[in-house]
PDB file of C-alpha atoms in Angstrom:
ATOM      1  CA  UNK A   1      -5.429  -2.514   6.774  1.00  0.00           C
ATOM      2  CA  UNK A   2      -2.468  -2.827   4.415  1.00  0.00           C
ATOM      3  CA  UNK A   3      -1.594  -6.483   3.865  1.00  0.00           C
ATOM      4  CA  UNK A   4       2.072  -7.396   3.516  1.00  0.00           C
ATOM      5  CA  UNK A   5       2.687 -10.572   1.532  1.00  0.00           C
ATOM      6  CA  UNK A   6       6.186 -11.883   2.086  1.00  0.00           C
ATOM      7  CA  UNK A   7       7.924 -14.609   0.073  1.00  0.00           C
ATOM      8  CA  UNK A   8       9.306 -17.142   0.238  1.00  0.00           C
ATOM      9  CA  UNK A   9       8.220 -18.478   3.633  1.00  0.00           C
ATOM     10  CA  UNK A  10      11.483 -20.389   3.899  1.00  0.00           C
ATOM     11  CA  UNK A  11      14.744 -20.380   2.053  1.00  0.00           C
ATOM     12  CA  UNK A  12      17.826 -22.562   2.061  1.00  0.00           C
ATOM     13  CA  UNK A  13      21.042 -21.298   0.515  1.00  0.00           C
ATOM     14  CA  UNK A  14      24.763 -22.022   0.569  1.00  0.00           C
ATOM     15  CA  UNK A  15      27.441 -19.914   2.201  1.00  0.00           C
ATOM     16  CA  UNK A  16      28.604 -17.168  -0.114  1.00  0.00           C
ATOM     17  CA  UNK A  17      25.384 -17.154  -2.144  1.00  0.00           C
ATOM     18  CA  UNK A  18      23.152 -14.161  -2.731  1.00  0.00           C
ATOM     19  CA  UNK A  19      19.541 -14.417  -1.559  1.00  0.00           C
ATOM     20  CA  UNK A  20      16.537 -12.188  -2.105  1.00  0.00           C
ATOM     21  CA  UNK A  21      13.383 -11.907  -0.017  1.00  0.00           C
ATOM     22  CA  UNK A  22      10.323 -10.145  -1.384  1.00  0.00           C
ATOM     23  CA  UNK A  23       7.517  -8.199   0.219  1.00  0.00           C
ATOM     24  CA  UNK A  24       4.416  -7.021  -1.607  1.00  0.00           C
ATOM     25  CA  UNK A  25       2.051  -4.474  -0.099  1.00  0.00           C
ATOM     26  CA  UNK A  26      -1.670  -4.465  -0.871  1.00  0.00           C
ATOM     27  CA  UNK A  27      -1.380  -0.770  -1.782  1.00  0.00           C
ATOM     28  CA  UNK A  28       1.330   1.804  -2.379  1.00  0.00           C
ATOM     29  CA  UNK A  29       3.328   2.382   0.821  1.00  0.00           C
ATOM     30  CA  UNK A  30       5.619   5.077  -0.598  1.00  0.00           C
ATOM     31  CA  UNK A  31       8.834   3.479   0.693  1.00  0.00           C
ATOM     32  CA  UNK A  32       7.534   3.319   4.250  1.00  0.00           C
ATOM     33  CA  UNK A  33       9.085  -0.105   4.692  1.00  0.00           C
ATOM     34  CA  UNK A  34      11.528  -1.637   7.137  1.00  0.00           C
ATOM     35  CA  UNK A  35      13.274  -5.009   7.252  1.00  0.00           C
ATOM     36  CA  UNK A  36      14.122  -6.803  10.492  1.00  0.00           C
ATOM     37  CA  UNK A  37      16.276  -9.806  11.292  1.00  0.00           C
ATOM     38  CA  UNK A  38      15.325 -12.105  14.146  1.00  0.00           C
ATOM     39  CA  UNK A  39      17.846 -14.727  15.173  1.00  0.00           C
ATOM     40  CA  UNK A  40      16.558 -17.804  17.026  1.00  0.00           C
ATOM     41  CA  UNK A  41      15.544 -16.945  20.578  1.00  0.00           C
ATOM     42  CA  UNK A  42      16.358 -13.254  20.147  1.00  0.00           C
ATOM     43  CA  UNK A  43      14.431 -10.051  19.586  1.00  0.00           C
ATOM     44  CA  UNK A  44      14.131  -8.523  16.099  1.00  0.00           C
ATOM     45  CA  UNK A  45      16.833  -6.130  14.959  1.00  0.00           C
ATOM     46  CA  UNK A  46      16.428  -3.373  12.385  1.00  0.00           C
ATOM     47  CA  UNK A  47      18.327  -3.894   9.128  1.00  0.00           C
ATOM     48  CA  UNK A  48      16.809  -1.485   6.614  1.00  0.00           C
ATOM     49  CA  UNK A  49      14.421   1.477   6.887  1.00  0.00           C
ATOM     50  CA  UNK A  50      12.778   3.708   4.293  1.00  0.00           C
ATOM     51  CA  UNK A  51      13.042   0.724   1.926  1.00  0.00           C
ATOM     52  CA  UNK A  52      16.728   1.187   1.157  1.00  0.00           C
ATOM     53  CA  UNK A  53      18.564   2.871   4.056  1.00  0.00           C
ATOM     54  CA  UNK A  54      20.963   0.721   6.043  1.00  0.00           C
ATOM     55  CA  UNK A  55      20.629   0.959   9.823  1.00  0.00           C
ATOM     56  CA  UNK A  56      23.746   1.820  11.828  1.00  0.00           C
ATOM     57  CA  UNK A  57      26.113  -1.102  12.241  1.00  0.00           C
ATOM     58  CA  UNK A  58      24.404  -3.394   9.729  1.00  0.00           C
ATOM     59  CA  UNK A  59      26.852  -5.068   7.327  1.00  0.00           C
ATOM     60  CA  UNK A  60      26.864  -3.686   3.803  1.00  0.00           C
ATOM     61  CA  UNK A  61      26.049  -7.121   2.356  1.00  0.00           C
ATOM     62  CA  UNK A  62      22.440  -6.322   3.304  1.00  0.00           C
ATOM     63  CA  UNK A  63      20.554  -4.023   0.948  1.00  0.00           C
ATOM     64  CA  UNK A  64      16.963  -3.027   0.324  1.00  0.00           C
ATOM     65  CA  UNK A  65      15.208  -1.843  -2.791  1.00  0.00           C
ATOM     66  CA  UNK A  66      11.806  -1.320  -4.281  1.00  0.00           C
ATOM     67  CA  UNK A  67       9.016   1.187  -4.582  1.00  0.00           C
ATOM     68  CA  UNK A  68       5.258   1.378  -4.738  1.00  0.00           C
ATOM     69  CA  UNK A  69       3.966  -2.016  -3.644  1.00  0.00           C
ATOM     70  CA  UNK A  70       7.029  -4.192  -4.340  1.00  0.00           C
ATOM     71  CA  UNK A  71      10.086  -4.356  -2.090  1.00  0.00           C
ATOM     72  CA  UNK A  72      13.009  -6.695  -1.623  1.00  0.00           C
ATOM     73  CA  UNK A  73      15.821  -7.452   0.776  1.00  0.00           C
ATOM     74  CA  UNK A  74      19.044  -8.787  -0.699  1.00  0.00           C
ATOM     75  CA  UNK A  75      21.786 -10.507   1.235  1.00  0.00           C
ATOM     76  CA  UNK A  76      25.068 -10.809  -0.622  1.00  0.00           C
ATOM     77  CA  UNK A  77      27.737 -13.334   0.240  1.00  0.00           C
ATOM     78  CA  UNK A  78      25.642 -15.275   2.764  1.00  0.00           C
ATOM     79  CA  UNK A  79      27.338 -15.878   6.109  1.00  0.00           C
ATOM     80  CA  UNK A  80      26.525 -18.469   8.780  1.00  0.00           C
ATOM     81  CA  UNK A  81      25.464 -15.689  11.164  1.00  0.00           C
ATOM     82  CA  UNK A  82      22.700 -14.698   8.716  1.00  0.00           C
ATOM     83  CA  UNK A  83      20.634 -17.725   9.760  1.00  0.00           C
ATOM     84  CA  UNK A  84      17.493 -16.041  11.035  1.00  0.00           C
ATOM     85  CA  UNK A  85      13.934 -15.096  10.232  1.00  0.00           C
ATOM     86  CA  UNK A  86      13.397 -11.891   8.302  1.00  0.00           C
ATOM     87  CA  UNK A  87      10.305  -9.697   8.495  1.00  0.00           C
ATOM     88  CA  UNK A  88       9.171  -6.682   6.540  1.00  0.00           C
ATOM     89  CA  UNK A  89       6.992  -3.974   8.094  1.00  0.00           C
ATOM     90  CA  UNK A  90       5.063  -1.130   6.522  1.00  0.00           C
ATOM     91  CA  UNK A  91       4.798   2.093   8.515  1.00  0.00           C
ATOM     92  CA  UNK A  92       3.072   4.176   5.875  1.00  0.00           C
ATOM     93  CA  UNK A  93      -0.469   3.770   7.193  1.00  0.00           C
ATOM     94  CA  UNK A  94      -2.152   2.680  10.403  1.00  0.00           C
ATOM     95  CA  UNK A  95      -2.299   0.063  11.651  1.00  0.00           C
ATOM     96  CA  UNK A  96       1.298  -0.734  10.832  1.00  0.00           C
ATOM     97  CA  UNK A  97       1.636  -4.319   9.652  1.00  0.00           C
ATOM     98  CA  UNK A  98       4.312  -6.964   9.288  1.00  0.00           C
ATOM     99  CA  UNK A  99       4.921  -9.590   6.675  1.00  0.00           C
ATOM    100  CA  UNK A 100       4.611 -13.211   7.779  1.00  0.00           C
ATOM    101  CA  UNK A 101       8.351 -13.757   7.740  1.00  0.00           C
ATOM    102  CA  UNK A 102      11.010 -15.707   5.858  1.00  0.00           C
ATOM    103  CA  UNK A 103      13.088 -18.338   7.603  1.00  0.00           C
ATOM    104  CA  UNK A 104      16.590 -18.489   6.156  1.00  0.00           C
ATOM    105  CA  UNK A 105      18.743 -21.567   6.608  1.00  0.00           C
ATOM    106  CA  UNK A 106      22.158 -22.603   5.362  1.00  0.00           C
ATOM    107  CA  UNK A 107      22.364 -25.619   3.038  1.00  0.00           C
TER     108      UNK A 107
ATOM    109  CA  UNK B   1      24.013   2.206  24.584  1.00  0.00           C
ATOM    110  CA  UNK B   2      20.272   2.033  24.025  1.00  0.00           C
ATOM    111  CA  UNK B   3      18.736  -0.455  26.423  1.00  0.00           C
ATOM    112  CA  UNK B   4      15.105  -1.532  26.783  1.00  0.00           C
ATOM    113  CA  UNK B   5      14.169  -4.023  29.483  1.00  0.00           C
ATOM    114  CA  UNK B   6      10.646  -5.409  29.735  1.00  0.00           C
ATOM    115  CA  UNK B   7       9.185  -6.848  32.924  1.00  0.00           C
ATOM    116  CA  UNK B   8       5.880  -7.886  34.419  1.00  0.00           C
ATOM    117  CA  UNK B   9       5.155 -10.958  32.344  1.00  0.00           C
ATOM    118  CA  UNK B  10       4.185 -14.392  33.563  1.00  0.00           C
ATOM    119  CA  UNK B  11       1.238 -16.744  33.866  1.00  0.00           C
ATOM    120  CA  UNK B  12      -2.185 -15.113  34.129  1.00  0.00           C
ATOM    121  CA  UNK B  13      -5.665 -16.600  34.177  1.00  0.00           C
ATOM    122  CA  UNK B  14      -8.122 -15.939  31.352  1.00  0.00           C
ATOM    123  CA  UNK B  15     -10.170 -12.796  31.867  1.00  0.00           C
ATOM    124  CA  UNK B  16      -7.609 -11.196  34.163  1.00  0.00           C
ATOM    125  CA  UNK B  17      -5.419  -8.145  33.618  1.00  0.00           C
ATOM    126  CA  UNK B  18      -1.677  -7.632  33.523  1.00  0.00           C
ATOM    127  CA  UNK B  19       0.573  -4.595  33.228  1.00  0.00           C
ATOM    128  CA  UNK B  20       3.930  -4.765  31.482  1.00  0.00           C
ATOM    129  CA  UNK B  21       6.728  -2.273  31.987  1.00  0.00           C
ATOM    130  CA  UNK B  22       9.660  -1.332  29.802  1.00  0.00           C
ATOM    131  CA  UNK B  23      12.595   0.473  31.411  1.00  0.00           C
ATOM    132  CA  UNK B  24      14.584   2.584  28.979  1.00  0.00           C
ATOM    133  CA  UNK B  25      18.151   3.798  29.291  1.00  0.00           C
ATOM    134  CA  UNK B  26      21.013   5.049  27.155  1.00  0.00           C
ATOM    135  CA  UNK B  27      19.007   7.692  25.307  1.00  0.00           C
ATOM    136  CA  UNK B  28      16.765  10.646  25.972  1.00  0.00           C
ATOM    137  CA  UNK B  29      13.501   8.755  26.506  1.00  0.00           C
ATOM    138  CA  UNK B  30      11.236  11.794  26.294  1.00  0.00           C
ATOM    139  CA  UNK B  31      12.480  12.585  22.767  1.00  0.00           C
ATOM    140  CA  UNK B  32      11.149   9.408  21.171  1.00  0.00           C
ATOM    141  CA  UNK B  33       7.945   7.696  20.170  1.00  0.00           C
ATOM    142  CA  UNK B  34       7.767   4.222  21.696  1.00  0.00           C
ATOM    143  CA  UNK B  35       5.780   1.135  20.798  1.00  0.00           C
ATOM    144  CA  UNK B  36       4.808  -2.438  21.588  1.00  0.00           C
ATOM    145  CA  UNK B  37       4.923  -5.512  19.344  1.00  0.00           C
ATOM    146  CA  UNK B  38       3.975  -9.072  20.213  1.00  0.00           C
ATOM    147  CA  UNK B  39       4.823 -12.490  18.841  1.00  0.00           C
ATOM    148  CA  UNK B  40       2.762 -15.581  19.560  1.00  0.00           C
ATOM    149  CA  UNK B  41       4.806 -18.797  19.954  1.00  0.00           C
ATOM    150  CA  UNK B  42       6.235 -19.833  16.604  1.00  0.00           C
ATOM    151  CA  UNK B  43       4.381 -17.055  14.800  1.00  0.00           C
ATOM    152  CA  UNK B  44       5.088 -13.691  13.205  1.00  0.00           C
ATOM    153  CA  UNK B  45       5.140 -10.171  14.589  1.00  0.00           C
ATOM    154  CA  UNK B  46       2.033  -8.161  15.426  1.00  0.00           C
ATOM    155  CA  UNK B  47       2.130  -4.397  15.874  1.00  0.00           C
ATOM    156  CA  UNK B  48       0.184  -3.440  19.015  1.00  0.00           C
ATOM    157  CA  UNK B  49       0.555   0.321  19.087  1.00  0.00           C
ATOM    158  CA  UNK B  50       2.666   3.383  19.780  1.00  0.00           C
ATOM    159  CA  UNK B  51       2.766   6.499  21.928  1.00  0.00           C
ATOM    160  CA  UNK B  52       4.322   9.855  21.210  1.00  0.00           C
ATOM    161  CA  UNK B  53       6.701  11.802  23.388  1.00  0.00           C
ATOM    162  CA  UNK B  54       4.163  13.624  25.591  1.00  0.00           C
ATOM    163  CA  UNK B  55       1.436  10.934  25.482  1.00  0.00           C
ATOM    164  CA  UNK B  56      -0.862  13.220  23.490  1.00  0.00           C
ATOM    165  CA  UNK B  57      -1.067  10.726  20.604  1.00  0.00           C
ATOM    166  CA  UNK B  58      -1.545   7.000  21.056  1.00  0.00           C
ATOM    167  CA  UNK B  59      -2.290   4.684  18.155  1.00  0.00           C
ATOM    168  CA  UNK B  60      -3.432   1.064  18.399  1.00  0.00           C
ATOM    169  CA  UNK B  61      -4.136  -1.784  16.081  1.00  0.00           C
ATOM    170  CA  UNK B  62      -7.961  -1.797  15.968  1.00  0.00           C
ATOM    171  CA  UNK B  63      -8.448  -5.361  17.234  1.00  0.00           C
ATOM    172  CA  UNK B  64      -6.639  -4.537  20.503  1.00  0.00           C
ATOM    173  CA  UNK B  65      -7.807  -0.984  21.079  1.00  0.00           C
ATOM    174  CA  UNK B  66     -10.450  -1.926  23.660  1.00  0.00           C
ATOM    175  CA  UNK B  67      -8.227  -4.346  25.574  1.00  0.00           C
ATOM    176  CA  UNK B  68      -4.799  -2.736  25.713  1.00  0.00           C
ATOM    177  CA  UNK B  69      -3.653   0.666  26.942  1.00  0.00           C
ATOM    178  CA  UNK B  70      -0.241   2.145  26.267  1.00  0.00           C
ATOM    179  CA  UNK B  71       1.169   4.793  28.580  1.00  0.00           C
ATOM    180  CA  UNK B  72       4.521   6.217  29.623  1.00  0.00           C
ATOM    181  CA  UNK B  73       6.193   7.996  32.517  1.00  0.00           C
ATOM    182  CA  UNK B  74       8.950  10.226  31.197  1.00  0.00           C
ATOM    183  CA  UNK B  75      10.212  11.015  34.699  1.00  0.00           C
ATOM    184  CA  UNK B  76      10.821   7.298  35.231  1.00  0.00           C
ATOM    185  CA  UNK B  77      11.946   6.556  31.632  1.00  0.00           C
ATOM    186  CA  UNK B  78       9.357   3.813  31.538  1.00  0.00           C
ATOM    187  CA  UNK B  79       6.823   2.605  28.986  1.00  0.00           C
ATOM    188  CA  UNK B  80       3.779   0.581  30.004  1.00  0.00           C
ATOM    189  CA  UNK B  81       1.280  -1.790  28.451  1.00  0.00           C
ATOM    190  CA  UNK B  82      -1.891  -2.416  30.424  1.00  0.00           C
ATOM    191  CA  UNK B  83      -3.683  -5.518  29.181  1.00  0.00           C
ATOM    192  CA  UNK B  84      -7.206  -6.462  30.228  1.00  0.00           C
ATOM    193  CA  UNK B  85      -9.683  -9.272  29.525  1.00  0.00           C
ATOM    194  CA  UNK B  86      -6.842 -11.536  28.534  1.00  0.00           C
ATOM    195  CA  UNK B  87      -7.506 -14.685  26.541  1.00  0.00           C
ATOM    196  CA  UNK B  88      -5.399 -17.561  25.280  1.00  0.00           C
ATOM    197  CA  UNK B  89      -4.910 -15.656  22.020  1.00  0.00           C
ATOM    198  CA  UNK B  90      -2.885 -13.087  23.960  1.00  0.00           C
ATOM    199  CA  UNK B  91      -0.217 -15.643  24.877  1.00  0.00           C
ATOM    200  CA  UNK B  92       2.927 -14.211  23.310  1.00  0.00           C
ATOM    201  CA  UNK B  93       6.289 -12.589  23.806  1.00  0.00           C
ATOM    202  CA  UNK B  94       5.770  -8.856  24.197  1.00  0.00           C
ATOM    203  CA  UNK B  95       8.465  -6.490  22.961  1.00  0.00           C
ATOM    204  CA  UNK B  96       8.835  -2.817  23.614  1.00  0.00           C
ATOM    205  CA  UNK B  97      10.692  -0.864  20.969  1.00  0.00           C
ATOM    206  CA  UNK B  98      11.896   2.636  20.226  1.00  0.00           C
ATOM    207  CA  UNK B  99      10.806   4.319  17.040  1.00  0.00           C
ATOM    208  CA  UNK B 100      13.303   5.944  14.750  1.00  0.00           C
ATOM    209  CA  UNK B 101      12.975   9.187  12.813  1.00  0.00           C
ATOM    210  CA  UNK B 102       9.941   7.655  11.124  1.00  0.00           C
ATOM    211  CA  UNK B 103       7.792   4.939  12.672  1.00  0.00           C
ATOM    212  CA  UNK B 104      10.055   1.971  12.146  1.00  0.00           C
ATOM    213  CA  UNK B 105      11.502   0.384  15.305  1.00  0.00           C
ATOM    214  CA  UNK B 106      15.218   1.014  15.580  1.00  0.00           C
ATOM    215  CA  UNK B 107      15.831  -0.663  18.947  1.00  0.00           C
ATOM    216  CA  UNK B 108      14.000  -3.516  20.662  1.00  0.00           C
ATOM    217  CA  UNK B 109      13.912  -4.956  24.131  1.00  0.00           C
ATOM    218  CA  UNK B 110      14.611  -8.616  24.830  1.00  0.00           C
ATOM    219  CA  UNK B 111      10.912  -9.336  25.250  1.00  0.00           C
ATOM    220  CA  UNK B 112       8.775 -10.682  28.075  1.00  0.00           C
ATOM    221  CA  UNK B 113       6.609 -13.794  27.941  1.00  0.00           C
ATOM    222  CA  UNK B 114       2.927 -13.638  28.830  1.00  0.00           C
ATOM    223  CA  UNK B 115       1.044 -16.926  29.136  1.00  0.00           C
ATOM    224  CA  UNK B 116      -2.723 -16.867  29.521  1.00  0.00           C
ATOM    225  CA  UNK B 117      -3.960 -20.144  30.930  1.00  0.00           C
ATOM    226  CA  UNK B 118      -6.061 -21.507  33.741  1.00  0.00           C
TER     227      UNK B 118
END
């Protein structure tokens, strides 16, 4: 199985800041990577697919980048509504696997 | 509007079976792959498996392949997850989700809680 190592596990940042979450795959996943946001008590929502494509309706302050085994999610100009857990997922090879998540809080 | 509504969860005794349903609306159900993901309390997401449009291809995470069965009824716009030999480790929120053009999940249901306990 492809292991997805996500960091940091938790993150605290101020409103308006830029934050970056990283995901490292145990082998090349050829941009088969998605990012999801899960607000407390809610189901996950797709943010980014194919490593860098923004899902419909997602604010442009979210962006994804990376290639090979290293990927990142950047949130510009942090807003209070961005408080959530964020998960990466590889869908390049079966079984598809998720990162362990990053919990984002506001300072 | 894409809508996915899971049902069938609840409290079940260890060793028993349970079948979850996911009612889909707002899109052409028989045009999409569908999948299931679970999340144990306070934990991360675990991919369970997926099924293609005509049920000819079903993929599972290996550790659950002998316990869980994914199926669908395109006439009823419904996805199913049959779970057997349940143990405490299967206690989780179960989400159904639609797959996008590739196998990421572009829409998710609200989830249904399954608690395995005597």
